[in-house]
Coordinates of C-alpha atoms and ligand atoms in Angstrom, one line a residue:
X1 CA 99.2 53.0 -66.4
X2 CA 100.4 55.4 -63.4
X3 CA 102.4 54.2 -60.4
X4 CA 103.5 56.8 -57.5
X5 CA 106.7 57.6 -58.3
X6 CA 109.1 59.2 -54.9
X7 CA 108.4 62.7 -56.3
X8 CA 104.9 62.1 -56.0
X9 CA 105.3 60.9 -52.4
X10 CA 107.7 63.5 -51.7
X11 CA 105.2 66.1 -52.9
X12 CA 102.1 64.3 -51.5
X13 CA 104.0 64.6 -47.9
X14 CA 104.2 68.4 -48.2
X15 CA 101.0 69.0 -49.1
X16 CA 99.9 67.8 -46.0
X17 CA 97.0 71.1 -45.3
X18 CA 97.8 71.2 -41.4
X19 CA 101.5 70.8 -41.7
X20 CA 101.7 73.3 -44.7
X21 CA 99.0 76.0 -42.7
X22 CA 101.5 75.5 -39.5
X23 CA 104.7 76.1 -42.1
X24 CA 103.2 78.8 -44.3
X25 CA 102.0 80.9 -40.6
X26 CA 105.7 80.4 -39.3
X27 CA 107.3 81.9 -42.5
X28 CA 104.7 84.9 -42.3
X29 CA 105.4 85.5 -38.9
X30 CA 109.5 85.5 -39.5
X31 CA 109.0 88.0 -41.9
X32 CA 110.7 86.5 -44.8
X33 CA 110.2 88.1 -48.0
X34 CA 112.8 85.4 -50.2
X35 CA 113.2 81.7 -49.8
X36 CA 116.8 79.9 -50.8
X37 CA 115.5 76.4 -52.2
X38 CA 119.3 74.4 -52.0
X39 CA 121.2 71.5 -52.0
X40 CA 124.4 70.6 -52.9
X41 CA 126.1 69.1 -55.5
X42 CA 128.4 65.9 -55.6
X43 CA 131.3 68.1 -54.4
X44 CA 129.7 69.2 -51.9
X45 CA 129.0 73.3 -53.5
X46 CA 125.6 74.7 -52.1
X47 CA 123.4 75.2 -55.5
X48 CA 119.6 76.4 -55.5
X49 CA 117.3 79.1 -56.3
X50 CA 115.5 81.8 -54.2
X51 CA 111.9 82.7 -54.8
X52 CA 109.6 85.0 -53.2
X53 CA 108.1 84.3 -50.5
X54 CA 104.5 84.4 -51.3
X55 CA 105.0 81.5 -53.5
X56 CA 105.8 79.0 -50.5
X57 CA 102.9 77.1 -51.0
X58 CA 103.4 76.2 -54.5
X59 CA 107.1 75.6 -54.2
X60 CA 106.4 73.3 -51.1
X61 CA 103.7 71.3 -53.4
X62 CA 105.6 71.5 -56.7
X63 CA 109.0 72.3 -55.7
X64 CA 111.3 74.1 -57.8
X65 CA 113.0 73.6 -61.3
X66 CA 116.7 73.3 -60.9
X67 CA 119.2 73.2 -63.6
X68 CA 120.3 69.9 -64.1
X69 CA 124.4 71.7 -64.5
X70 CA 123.6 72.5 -61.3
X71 CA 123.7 69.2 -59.6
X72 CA 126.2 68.0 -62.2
X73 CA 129.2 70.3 -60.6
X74 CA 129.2 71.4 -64.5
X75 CA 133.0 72.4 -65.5
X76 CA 135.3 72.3 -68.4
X77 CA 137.6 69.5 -68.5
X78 CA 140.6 69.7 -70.0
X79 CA 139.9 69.0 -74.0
X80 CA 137.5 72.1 -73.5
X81 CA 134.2 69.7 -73.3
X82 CA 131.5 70.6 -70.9
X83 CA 131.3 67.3 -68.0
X84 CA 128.3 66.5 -66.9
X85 CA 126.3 69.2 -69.0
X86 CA 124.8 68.4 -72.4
X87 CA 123.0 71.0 -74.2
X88 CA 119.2 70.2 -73.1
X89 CA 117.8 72.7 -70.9
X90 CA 116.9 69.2 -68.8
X91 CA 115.4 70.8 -65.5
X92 CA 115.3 69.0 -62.4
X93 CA 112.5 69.2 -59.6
X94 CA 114.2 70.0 -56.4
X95 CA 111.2 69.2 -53.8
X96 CA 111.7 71.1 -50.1
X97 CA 112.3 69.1 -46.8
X98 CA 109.6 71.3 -44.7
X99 CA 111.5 70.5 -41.6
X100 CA 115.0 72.3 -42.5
X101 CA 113.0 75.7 -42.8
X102 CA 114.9 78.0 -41.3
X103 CA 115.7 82.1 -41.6
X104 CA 119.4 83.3 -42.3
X105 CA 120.7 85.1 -38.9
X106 CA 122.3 87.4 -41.2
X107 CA 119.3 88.6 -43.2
X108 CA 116.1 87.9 -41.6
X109 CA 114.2 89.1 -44.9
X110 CA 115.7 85.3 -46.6
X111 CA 114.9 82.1 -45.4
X112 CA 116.0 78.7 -46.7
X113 CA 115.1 74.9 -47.1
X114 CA 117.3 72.1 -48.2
X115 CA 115.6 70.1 -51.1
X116 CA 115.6 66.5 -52.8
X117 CA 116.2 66.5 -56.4
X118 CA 114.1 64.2 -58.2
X119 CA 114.1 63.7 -62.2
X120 CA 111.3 65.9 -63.5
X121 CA 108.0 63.6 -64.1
X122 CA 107.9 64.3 -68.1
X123 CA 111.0 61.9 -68.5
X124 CA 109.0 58.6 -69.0
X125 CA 111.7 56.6 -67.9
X126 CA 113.2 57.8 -65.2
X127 CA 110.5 60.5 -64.3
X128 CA 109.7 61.1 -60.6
X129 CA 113.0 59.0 -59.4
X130 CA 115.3 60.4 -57.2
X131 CA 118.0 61.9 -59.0
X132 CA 121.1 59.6 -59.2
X133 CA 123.9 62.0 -58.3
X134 CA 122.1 63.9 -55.0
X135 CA 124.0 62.7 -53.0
X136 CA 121.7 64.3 -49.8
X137 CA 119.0 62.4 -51.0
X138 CA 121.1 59.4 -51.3
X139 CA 122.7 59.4 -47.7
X140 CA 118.8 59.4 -46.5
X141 CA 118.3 56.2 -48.0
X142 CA 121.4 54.1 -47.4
X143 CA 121.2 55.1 -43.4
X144 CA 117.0 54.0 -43.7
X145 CA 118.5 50.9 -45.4
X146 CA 120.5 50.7 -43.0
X147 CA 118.0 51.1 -40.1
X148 CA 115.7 48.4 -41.5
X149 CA 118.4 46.1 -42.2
X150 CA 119.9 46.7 -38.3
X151 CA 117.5 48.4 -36.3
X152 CA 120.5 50.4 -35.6
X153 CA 120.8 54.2 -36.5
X154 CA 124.1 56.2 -37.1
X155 CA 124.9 59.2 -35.2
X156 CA 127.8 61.2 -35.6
X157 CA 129.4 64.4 -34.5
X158 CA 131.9 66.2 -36.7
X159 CA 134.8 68.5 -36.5
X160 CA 135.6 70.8 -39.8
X161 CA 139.0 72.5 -38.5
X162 CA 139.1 75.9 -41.1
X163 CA 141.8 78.7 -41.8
X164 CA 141.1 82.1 -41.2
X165 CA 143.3 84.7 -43.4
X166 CA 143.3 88.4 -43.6
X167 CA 144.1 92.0 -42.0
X168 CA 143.6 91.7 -38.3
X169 CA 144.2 87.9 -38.4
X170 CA 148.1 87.3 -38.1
X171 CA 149.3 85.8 -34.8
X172 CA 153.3 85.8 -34.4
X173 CA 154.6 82.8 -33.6
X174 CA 158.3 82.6 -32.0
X175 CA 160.6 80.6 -33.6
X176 CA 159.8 76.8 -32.1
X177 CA 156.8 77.7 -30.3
X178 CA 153.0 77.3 -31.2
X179 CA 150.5 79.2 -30.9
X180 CA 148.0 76.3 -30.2
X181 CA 145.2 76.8 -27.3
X182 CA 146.5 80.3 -26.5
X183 CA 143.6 82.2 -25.5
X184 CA 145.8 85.5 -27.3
X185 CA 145.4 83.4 -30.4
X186 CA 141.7 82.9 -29.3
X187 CA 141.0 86.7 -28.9
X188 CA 142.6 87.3 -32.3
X189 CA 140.1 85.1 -33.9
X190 CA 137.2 87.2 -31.4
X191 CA 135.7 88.4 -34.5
X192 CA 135.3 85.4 -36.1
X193 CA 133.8 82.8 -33.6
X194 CA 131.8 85.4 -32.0
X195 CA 129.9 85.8 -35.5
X196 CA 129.9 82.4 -36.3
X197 CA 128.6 80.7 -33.2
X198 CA 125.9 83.3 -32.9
X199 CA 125.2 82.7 -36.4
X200 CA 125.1 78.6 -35.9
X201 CA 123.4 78.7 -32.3
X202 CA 120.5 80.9 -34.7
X203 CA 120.4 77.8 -37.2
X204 CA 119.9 75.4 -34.8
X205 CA 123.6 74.4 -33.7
X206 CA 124.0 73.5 -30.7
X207 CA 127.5 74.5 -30.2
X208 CA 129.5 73.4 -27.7
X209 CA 133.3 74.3 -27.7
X210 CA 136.0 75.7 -30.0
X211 CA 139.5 76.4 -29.7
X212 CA 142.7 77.9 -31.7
X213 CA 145.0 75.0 -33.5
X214 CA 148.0 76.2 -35.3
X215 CA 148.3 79.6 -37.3
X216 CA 144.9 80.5 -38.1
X217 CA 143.5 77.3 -37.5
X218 CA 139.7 77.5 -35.6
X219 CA 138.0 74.9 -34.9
X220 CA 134.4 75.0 -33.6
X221 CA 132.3 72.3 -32.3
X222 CA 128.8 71.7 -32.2
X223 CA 126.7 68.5 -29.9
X224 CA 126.5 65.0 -32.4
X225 CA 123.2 64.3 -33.7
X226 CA 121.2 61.4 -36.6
X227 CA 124.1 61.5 -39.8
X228 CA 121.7 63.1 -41.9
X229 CA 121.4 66.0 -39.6
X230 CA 124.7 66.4 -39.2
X231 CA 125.6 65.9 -42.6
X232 CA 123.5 69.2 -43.3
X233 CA 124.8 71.3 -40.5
X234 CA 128.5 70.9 -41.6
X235 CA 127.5 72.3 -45.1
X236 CA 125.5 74.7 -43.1
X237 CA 128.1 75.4 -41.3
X238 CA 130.5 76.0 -44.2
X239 CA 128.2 78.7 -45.8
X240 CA 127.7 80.8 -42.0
X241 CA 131.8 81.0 -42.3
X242 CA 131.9 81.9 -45.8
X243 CA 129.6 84.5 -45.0
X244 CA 131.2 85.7 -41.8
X245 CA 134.5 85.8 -43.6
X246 CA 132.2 88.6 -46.6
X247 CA 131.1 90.4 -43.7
X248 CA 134.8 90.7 -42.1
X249 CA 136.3 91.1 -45.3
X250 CA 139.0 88.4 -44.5
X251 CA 139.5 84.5 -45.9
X252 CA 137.7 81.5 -45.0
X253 CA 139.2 78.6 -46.2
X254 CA 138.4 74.9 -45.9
X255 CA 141.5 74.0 -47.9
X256 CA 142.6 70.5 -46.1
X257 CA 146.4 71.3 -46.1
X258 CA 146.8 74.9 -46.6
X259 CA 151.1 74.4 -45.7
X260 CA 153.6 72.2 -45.3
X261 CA 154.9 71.7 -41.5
X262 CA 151.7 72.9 -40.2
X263 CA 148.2 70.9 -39.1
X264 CA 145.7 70.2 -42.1
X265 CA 142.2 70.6 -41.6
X266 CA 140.7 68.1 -40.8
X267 CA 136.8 67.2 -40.5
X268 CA 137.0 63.8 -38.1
X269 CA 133.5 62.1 -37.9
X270 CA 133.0 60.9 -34.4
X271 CA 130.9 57.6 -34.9
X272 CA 128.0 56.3 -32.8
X273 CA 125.8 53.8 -33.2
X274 CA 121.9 53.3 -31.6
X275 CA 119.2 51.1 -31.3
X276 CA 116.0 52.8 -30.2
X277 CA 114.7 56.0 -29.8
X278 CA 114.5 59.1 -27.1
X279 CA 115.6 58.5 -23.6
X280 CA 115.4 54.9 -24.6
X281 CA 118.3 54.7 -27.3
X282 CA 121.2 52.7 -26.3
X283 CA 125.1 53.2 -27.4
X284 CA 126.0 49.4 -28.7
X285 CA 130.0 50.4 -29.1
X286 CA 129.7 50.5 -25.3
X287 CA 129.1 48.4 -22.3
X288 CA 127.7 50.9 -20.0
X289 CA 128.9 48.5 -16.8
X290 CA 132.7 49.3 -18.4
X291 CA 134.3 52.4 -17.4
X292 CA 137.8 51.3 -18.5
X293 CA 138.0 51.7 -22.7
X294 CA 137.0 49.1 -24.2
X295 CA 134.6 48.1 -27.3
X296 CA 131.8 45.8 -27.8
X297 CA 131.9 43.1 -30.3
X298 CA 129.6 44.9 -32.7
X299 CA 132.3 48.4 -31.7
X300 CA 134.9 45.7 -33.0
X301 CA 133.2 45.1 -35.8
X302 CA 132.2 48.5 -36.8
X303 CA 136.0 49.0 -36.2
X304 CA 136.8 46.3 -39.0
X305 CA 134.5 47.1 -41.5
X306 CA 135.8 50.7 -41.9
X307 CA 139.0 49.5 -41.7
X308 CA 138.7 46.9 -44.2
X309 CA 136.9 49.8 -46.4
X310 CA 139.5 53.0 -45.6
X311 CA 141.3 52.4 -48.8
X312 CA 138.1 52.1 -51.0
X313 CA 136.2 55.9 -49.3
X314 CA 139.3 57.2 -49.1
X315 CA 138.3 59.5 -52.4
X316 CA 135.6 60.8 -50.8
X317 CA 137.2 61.3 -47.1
X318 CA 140.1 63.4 -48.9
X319 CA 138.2 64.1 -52.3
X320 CA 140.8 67.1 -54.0
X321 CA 144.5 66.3 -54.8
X322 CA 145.1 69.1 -52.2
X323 CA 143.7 66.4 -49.5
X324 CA 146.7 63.8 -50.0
X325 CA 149.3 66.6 -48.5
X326 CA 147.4 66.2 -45.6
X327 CA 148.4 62.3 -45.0
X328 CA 151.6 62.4 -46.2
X329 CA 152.9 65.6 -43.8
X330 CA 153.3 62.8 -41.0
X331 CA 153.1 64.2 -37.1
X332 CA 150.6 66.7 -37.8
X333 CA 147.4 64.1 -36.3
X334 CA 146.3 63.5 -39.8
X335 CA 146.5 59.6 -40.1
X336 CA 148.9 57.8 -42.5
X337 CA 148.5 54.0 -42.3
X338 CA 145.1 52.1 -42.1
X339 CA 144.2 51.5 -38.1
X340 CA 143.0 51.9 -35.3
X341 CA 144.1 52.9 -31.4
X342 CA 142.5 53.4 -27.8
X343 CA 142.8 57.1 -27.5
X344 CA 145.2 57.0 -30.1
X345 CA 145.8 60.2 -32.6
X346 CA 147.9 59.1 -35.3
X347 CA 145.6 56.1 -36.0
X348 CA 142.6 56.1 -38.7
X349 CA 140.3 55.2 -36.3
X350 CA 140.8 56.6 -32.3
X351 CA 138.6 55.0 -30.1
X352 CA 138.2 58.9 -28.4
X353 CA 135.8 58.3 -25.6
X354 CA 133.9 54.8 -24.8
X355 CA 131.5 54.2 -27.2
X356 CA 132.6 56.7 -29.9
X357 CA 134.4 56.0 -32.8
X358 CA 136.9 59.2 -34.2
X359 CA 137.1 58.5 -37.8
X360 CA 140.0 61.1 -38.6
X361 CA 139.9 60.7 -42.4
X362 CA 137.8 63.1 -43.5
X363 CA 139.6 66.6 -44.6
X364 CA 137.7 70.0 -44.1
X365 CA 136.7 69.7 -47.7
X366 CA 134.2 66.7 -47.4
X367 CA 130.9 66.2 -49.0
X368 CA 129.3 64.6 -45.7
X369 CA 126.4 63.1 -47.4
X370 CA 129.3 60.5 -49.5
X371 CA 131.7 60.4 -46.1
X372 CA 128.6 59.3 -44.0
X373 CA 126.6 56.9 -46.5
X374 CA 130.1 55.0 -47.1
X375 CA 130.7 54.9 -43.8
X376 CA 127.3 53.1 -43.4
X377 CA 128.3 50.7 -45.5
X378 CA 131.8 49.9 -44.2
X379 CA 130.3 49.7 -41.0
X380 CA 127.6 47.6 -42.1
X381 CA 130.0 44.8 -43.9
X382 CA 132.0 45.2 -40.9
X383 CA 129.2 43.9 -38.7
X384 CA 127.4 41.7 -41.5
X385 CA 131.1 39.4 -41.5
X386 CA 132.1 40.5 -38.0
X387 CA 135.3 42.0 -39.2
X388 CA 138.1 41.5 -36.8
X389 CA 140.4 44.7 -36.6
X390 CA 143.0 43.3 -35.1
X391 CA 144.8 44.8 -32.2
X392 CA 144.8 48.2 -31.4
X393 CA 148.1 50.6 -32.3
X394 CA 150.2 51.4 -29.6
X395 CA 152.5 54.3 -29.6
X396 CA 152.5 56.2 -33.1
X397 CA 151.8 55.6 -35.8
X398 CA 154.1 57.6 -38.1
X399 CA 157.1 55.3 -37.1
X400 CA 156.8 51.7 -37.9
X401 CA 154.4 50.1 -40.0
X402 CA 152.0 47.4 -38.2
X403 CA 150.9 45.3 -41.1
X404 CA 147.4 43.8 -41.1
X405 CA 146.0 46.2 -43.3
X406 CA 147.2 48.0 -46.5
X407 CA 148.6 51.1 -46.6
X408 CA 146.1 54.3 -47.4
X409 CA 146.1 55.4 -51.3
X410 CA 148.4 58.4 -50.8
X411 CA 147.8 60.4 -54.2
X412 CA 144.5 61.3 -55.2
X413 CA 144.2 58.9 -58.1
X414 CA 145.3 55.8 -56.2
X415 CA 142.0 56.6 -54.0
X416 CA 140.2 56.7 -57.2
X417 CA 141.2 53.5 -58.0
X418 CA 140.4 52.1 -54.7
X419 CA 137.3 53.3 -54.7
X420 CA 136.2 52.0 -58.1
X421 CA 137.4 48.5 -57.0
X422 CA 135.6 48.4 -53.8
X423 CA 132.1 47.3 -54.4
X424 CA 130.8 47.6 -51.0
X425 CA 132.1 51.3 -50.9
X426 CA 131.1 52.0 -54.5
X427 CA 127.6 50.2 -54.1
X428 CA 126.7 52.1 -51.6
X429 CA 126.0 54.8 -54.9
X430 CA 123.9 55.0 -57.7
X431 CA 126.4 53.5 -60.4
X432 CA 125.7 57.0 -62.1
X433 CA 127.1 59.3 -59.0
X434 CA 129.9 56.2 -58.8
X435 CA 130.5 57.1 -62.6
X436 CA 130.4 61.2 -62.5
X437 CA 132.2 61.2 -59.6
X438 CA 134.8 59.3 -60.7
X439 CA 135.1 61.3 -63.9
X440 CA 135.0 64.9 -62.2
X441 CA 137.8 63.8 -60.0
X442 CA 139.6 62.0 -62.7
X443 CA 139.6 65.0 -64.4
X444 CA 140.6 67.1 -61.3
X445 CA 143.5 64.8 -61.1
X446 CA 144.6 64.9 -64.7
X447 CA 144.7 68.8 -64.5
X448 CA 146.8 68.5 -61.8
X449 CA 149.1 66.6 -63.3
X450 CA 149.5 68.8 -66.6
X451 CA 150.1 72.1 -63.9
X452 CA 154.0 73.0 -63.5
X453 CA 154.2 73.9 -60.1
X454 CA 156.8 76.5 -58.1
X455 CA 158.6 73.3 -56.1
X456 CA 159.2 72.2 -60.0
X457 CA 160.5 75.4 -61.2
X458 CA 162.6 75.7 -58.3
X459 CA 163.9 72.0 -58.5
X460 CA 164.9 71.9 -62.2
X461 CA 165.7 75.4 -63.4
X462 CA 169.7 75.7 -63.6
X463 CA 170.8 78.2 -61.5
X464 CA 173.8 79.3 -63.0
X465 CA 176.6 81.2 -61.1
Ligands
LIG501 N1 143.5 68.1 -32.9 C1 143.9 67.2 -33.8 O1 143.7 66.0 -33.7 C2 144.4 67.8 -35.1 C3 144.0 67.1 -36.3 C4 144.6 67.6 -37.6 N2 144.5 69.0 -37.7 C5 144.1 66.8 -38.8 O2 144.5 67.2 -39.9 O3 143.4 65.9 -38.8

């Protein structure tokens, strides 16, 4: 008996003749002589392979064999056991997306695509499946769910704010003063955003504005687009600053609260959502006859569901234990309590132009594959019960607690929790990535806990006179 599996249609696609002559003709002409096949794994780390250029065709057809550690974010817990790994040299099939070939500004010999990982086809039962824990592959089918279920597709812009450390890089700061939006700050960091803007406007960014937050704080924007592509330019975008920060030999560092009394970094999504295509597509959080702000009744409801479901993605909006500094620093624009405001910074959920939805959860060190699918969902069981969100916050929200929703899990387990209770947010997963992730970050959290930190020395060593 054989039935097409979605590595066979995956692979079927690619071997389209035209489309492959048309892909093969392009890489020639770029020149590239090695081809990065990657995708990332549940934490969001940039795994793959390169390969030789002259074996495109094959590796567009076949794919390649990735290690299945790879996708498994592979690491040794604390009893010294291997998570995730196993001692088979299990091999998955990680199949190219034709469309996300593109040539690396910074050495035009390599070029790269971003793959789907099946489960190799000699596994009789799972063979040819998508594999359970991509999470890229995953966020393409929730959102087409999605789509067919609505007729509605997400777009989304987002905002990865990053700390730049190293010789050259030091801005000094008076005493009560900041050195936020000072173009001295800016020309410090010249360096830095010339490289990566050129670099991202090279991959297809198109990049719109940036600016200079608090010490060392850059924060580069690039024009919204479909979640999925956006989903793979902020990981994109995460390896153009790594590399820009090799090239200047200086620190890039997505770390979502690198110190106390400063800003975090943050990653907000900004949140659309459209029905049709092209010139044709239509905003429905927005009335376009309304100029004051204002919501639609499905903005409302998109409003409530990810309210109602903040608690439950919270893991994966602020997935390290570094994350929960972030929302407990309150007055630094990271929200604290679950909700929602026109215009409104301290909120979860600032309504930031009409029609646009500012979800300011995320931290810099997101996996935007998991932050968008849930997000789907939330929004989807927002509109599927028309979830009221109450009224909007007035004033801040770091003083004063309005009460119609809980409180936001404030340590890194508690969002565990949340998350594993939430079956909307937790559905939206393979129970398998629900299950790995749960343990990798368990286990992140349990080693955290056993780690004696400076603020404990310094708090319960006796000082004696
Ligand atoms: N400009 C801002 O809103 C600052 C946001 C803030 N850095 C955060 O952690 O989310």
């Amino acid at each position: 008996m054989s039935t097409t599996t979605a590595l066979d249609e995956h692979k079927e696609r690619n071997a389209d003749e035209a489309a492959l002559r048309d892909l093969t003709a392009r890489v020639e002409e770029s020149g590239v002589e090695f081809v990065y096949y990657q995708t990332v794994s549940l934490t969001g780390r940039v795994v793959g392979k390169v390969v030789p250029a002259r074996h495109l065709r094959r590796n567009l057809e076949r794919g390649v064999n990735l290690h299945r550690t790879a996708m498994s974010d592979l690491q040794v817990d604390r009893f010294g056991a291997l998570l995730g790994g196993g001692t088979e040299a299990a091999e998955f099939t990680a199949m190219p997306d034709p469309e996300t070939f593109a040539v690396l500004p910074w050495d035009t010999t390599v070029g790269r695509f971003l793959c789907r990982v099946y489960e190799p086809g000699h596994r009789p039962e799972v063979g040819g499946r998508p594999l359970a824990t991509d999470a890229r592959s995953n966020l393409r089918r929730v959102h087409a769910a999605f789509t067919e279920a609505t007729g509605l597709r997400l777009r989304s812009g987002c905002e990865p704010e990053m700390t730049w450390t190293g010789p050259g890089l030091d801005v000094h700061v008076k005493p009560g003063s900041s050195p936020s939006y000072h173009v001295d700050s800016l020309e410090v960091m010249r360096p830095v955003y010339q490289r990566v803007i050129r670099y991202a406007q090279a991959l297809g960014f198109d990049m719109i504005e940036g600016d200079y937050e608090d010490p060392g704080q850059l924060e580069l924007n690039w024009l919204f687009d479909d979640a999925d592509a956006t989903a793979d330019r902020v990981v994109t975008y995460r390896q153009i600053c790594r590399q820009v920060a090799r090239e200047l030999g200086v620190t890039a560092s997505f770390m979502p609260k690198p110190a106390a009394g400063v800003m975090g970094n943050g990653c907000h999504h900004n949140l659309s959502l459209w029905r049709g295509t092209g010139d044709d597509a239509e905003n429905v959080l927005a009335d376009p006859g309304v100029t004051e702000m204002h919501l639609t009744d499905l903005g409302r409801h998109a409003v409530g569901g990810i309210l109602s479901h903040a608690a439950g993605m919270m893991a994966l909006m602020g997935p390290t234990v570094n994350s929960y500094k972030r929302y407990w620093d309150a007055g630094q624009f990271a929200p604290s309590q679950i909700n929602w405001g026109m215009d409104n910074k301290t909120c979860t959920v600032r309504l930031s132009a009409n029609g646009r939805l500012e979800c300011k959860l995320p931290d810099a060190s997101v996996n935007p594959y998991l932050s968008h699918a849930a997000l789907i969902s939330a929004i989807k069981d927002g509109l599927d019960h028309a979830i009221d969100p109450g009224p909007p916050q007035a004033g801040s929200s770091y003083e004063g607690a309005p009460g119609k929703f809980e409180p936001l899990p404030l340590t890194l387990r508690d969002a565990l929790d949340a998350f594993a209770a939430d079956s909307v947010v937790r559905g939206t997963f393979p129970e398998e990535m629900a299950e790995l992730y749960l343990e990798l970050k368990g286990d992140e959290w349990a080693r955290f806990c056993g780690h004696i930190t400076d603020w404990e020395r310094e708090m319960y060593t006796e000082h004696l006179p």
